C-alpha positions as a printed NumPy array, in Angstrom:
array([[ -8.39 ,   4.779, -44.827],
       [ -4.958,   5.938, -47.254],
       [ -1.558,   7.719, -46.095],
       [ -1.851,  11.564, -47.309],
       [  1.574,  13.92 , -47.723],
       [  1.039,  16.641, -45.388],
       [  1.576,  18.954, -47.615],
       [ -1.035,  17.345, -50.001],
       [ -3.295,  17.312, -46.965],
       [ -5.265,  20.51 , -47.468],
       [ -6.265,  19.858, -51.726],
       [ -6.712,  16.077, -50.721],
       [ -9.793,  17.321, -48.067],
       [-10.708,  19.907, -50.128],
       [-11.288,  17.306, -53.654],
       [-13.193,  15.514, -51.032],
       [-15.48 ,  17.686, -49.842],
       [-16.05 ,  18.208, -53.669],
       [-16.711,  15.151, -54.978],
       [-18.348,  13.223, -51.316],
       [-19.97 ,  16.842, -49.891],
       [-19.138,  19.143, -46.721],
       [-20.635,  16.372, -44.578],
       [-19.518,  13.987, -44.943],
       [-17.273,  12.386, -41.037],
       [-13.562,  11.648, -41.202],
       [-10.44 ,  12.128, -39.322],
       [ -7.003,  12.624, -39.711],
       [ -5.236,  10.775, -38.122],
       [ -1.712,  12.849, -37.373],
       [  1.767,  10.982, -36.095],
       [  0.546,   7.727, -34.767],
       [  2.274,   5.468, -31.824],
       [  4.7  ,   8.686, -31.512],
       [  5.317,  11.042, -29.049],
       [  3.038,  14.369, -30.559],
       [  0.412,  11.996, -32.012],
       [ -2.666,  14.044, -32.413],
       [ -5.936,  12.453, -33.568],
       [ -8.506,  14.982, -35.198],
       [-12.417,  14.027, -35.616],
       [-15.577,  16.307, -38.143],
       [-17.274,  16.381, -41.225],
       [-14.241,  17.026, -44.092],
       [-15.979,  20.333, -44.518],
       [-14.591,  20.633, -41.001],
       [-10.768,  18.914, -41.639],
       [ -9.951,  20.891, -44.718],
       [-11.261,  24.198, -42.762],
       [ -8.37 ,  22.933, -40.208],
       [ -5.304,  20.965, -42.513],
       [ -4.844,  24.559, -44.354],
       [ -2.742,  26.278, -42.156],
       [ -0.744,  23.899, -42.226],
       [ -0.314,  20.424, -41.286],
       [  3.121,  17.851, -40.424],
       [  4.056,  15.167, -39.23 ],
       [  2.709,  11.503, -40.778],
       [ -0.783,  11.39 , -41.983],
       [ -3.924,   8.79 , -41.686],
       [ -7.053,   9.827, -43.167],
       [-10.291,   7.671, -42.647],
       [-13.473,   8.177, -44.919],
       [-16.506,   7.35 , -42.905],
       [-18.601,   5.329, -45.615],
       [-21.78 ,   6.057, -47.344],
       [-24.524,   5.033, -46.118],
       [-26.186,   2.509, -48.346],
       [-28.938,   2.98 , -50.918],
       [-31.895,   0.725, -51.435],
       [-33.077,   0.441, -55.053],
       [-36.952,   0.675, -55.252],
       [-37.618,  -2.134, -57.836],
       [-35.716,  -4.132, -56.258],
       [-37.298,  -4.027, -52.737],
       [-41.246,  -4.046, -54.508],
       [-39.702,  -7.887, -56.262],
       [-37.71 ,  -8.943, -52.131],
       [-41.383,  -8.368, -51.374],
       [-44.07 , -10.082, -53.949],
       [-41.264, -13.157, -53.815],
       [-42.608, -13.064, -50.07 ],
       [-46.161, -12.64 , -50.828],
       [-46.184, -14.945, -53.034],
       [-45.529, -17.083, -50.791],
       [-47.544, -16.48 , -48.218],
       [-46.493, -13.148, -46.758],
       [-49.098, -10.155, -46.096],
       [-47.985,  -7.663, -47.631],
       [-46.729,  -5.29 , -44.784],
       [-45.11 ,  -8.333, -42.841],
       [-43.157,  -8.723, -45.566],
       [-43.132,  -5.159, -46.523],
       [-41.622,  -4.557, -42.763],
       [-39.214,  -7.386, -43.311],
       [-37.45 ,  -6.806, -46.489],
       [-36.665,  -2.419, -44.741],
       [-35.171,  -4.426, -41.332],
       [-33.173,  -6.225, -44.   ],
       [-32.23 ,  -3.404, -47.178],
       [-30.112,  -0.222, -44.901],
       [-30.785,   2.741, -46.494],
       [-34.311,   1.335, -48.024],
       [-36.88 ,   3.851, -47.797],
       [-40.301,   3.729, -45.136],
       [-41.834,   1.584, -44.715],
       [-45.306,   3.231, -46.677],
       [-43.192,   4.381, -49.681],
       [-42.536,   0.495, -50.079],
       [-45.928,  -0.485, -49.315],
       [-47.198,   2.304, -51.593],
       [-44.88 ,   1.533, -54.297],
       [-45.224,  -2.692, -54.32 ],
       [-49.439,  -1.535, -54.844],
       [-48.823,   1.067, -57.877],
       [-46.513,  -2.094, -59.548],
       [-49.256,  -4.591, -58.533],
       [-52.593,  -2.384, -61.151]])
């Protein structure tokens, strides 16, 4: 979340599209807690187009965070710890996937565990 000048908003959103991608969700809030409060939700691409016509007032921009991405080798190591403690590979994979958002599929992790064992 950050504040932006109305005259720089369109450029800021275009930069965000270039850096974060046009599909990242965001919200632009204008004149919060005032009579002419306006809240516009959409993707960065949509908001950049909207702001290109000019916006007035005090601006607050809120970006949705990037989904976390789990590193496959780290997940395999976590599975191996559980397996060494007595868990079945299938159950260990399910547990690790559930605990790590942004993980690959259970099947992909299972296959990776088997590949690293050989």
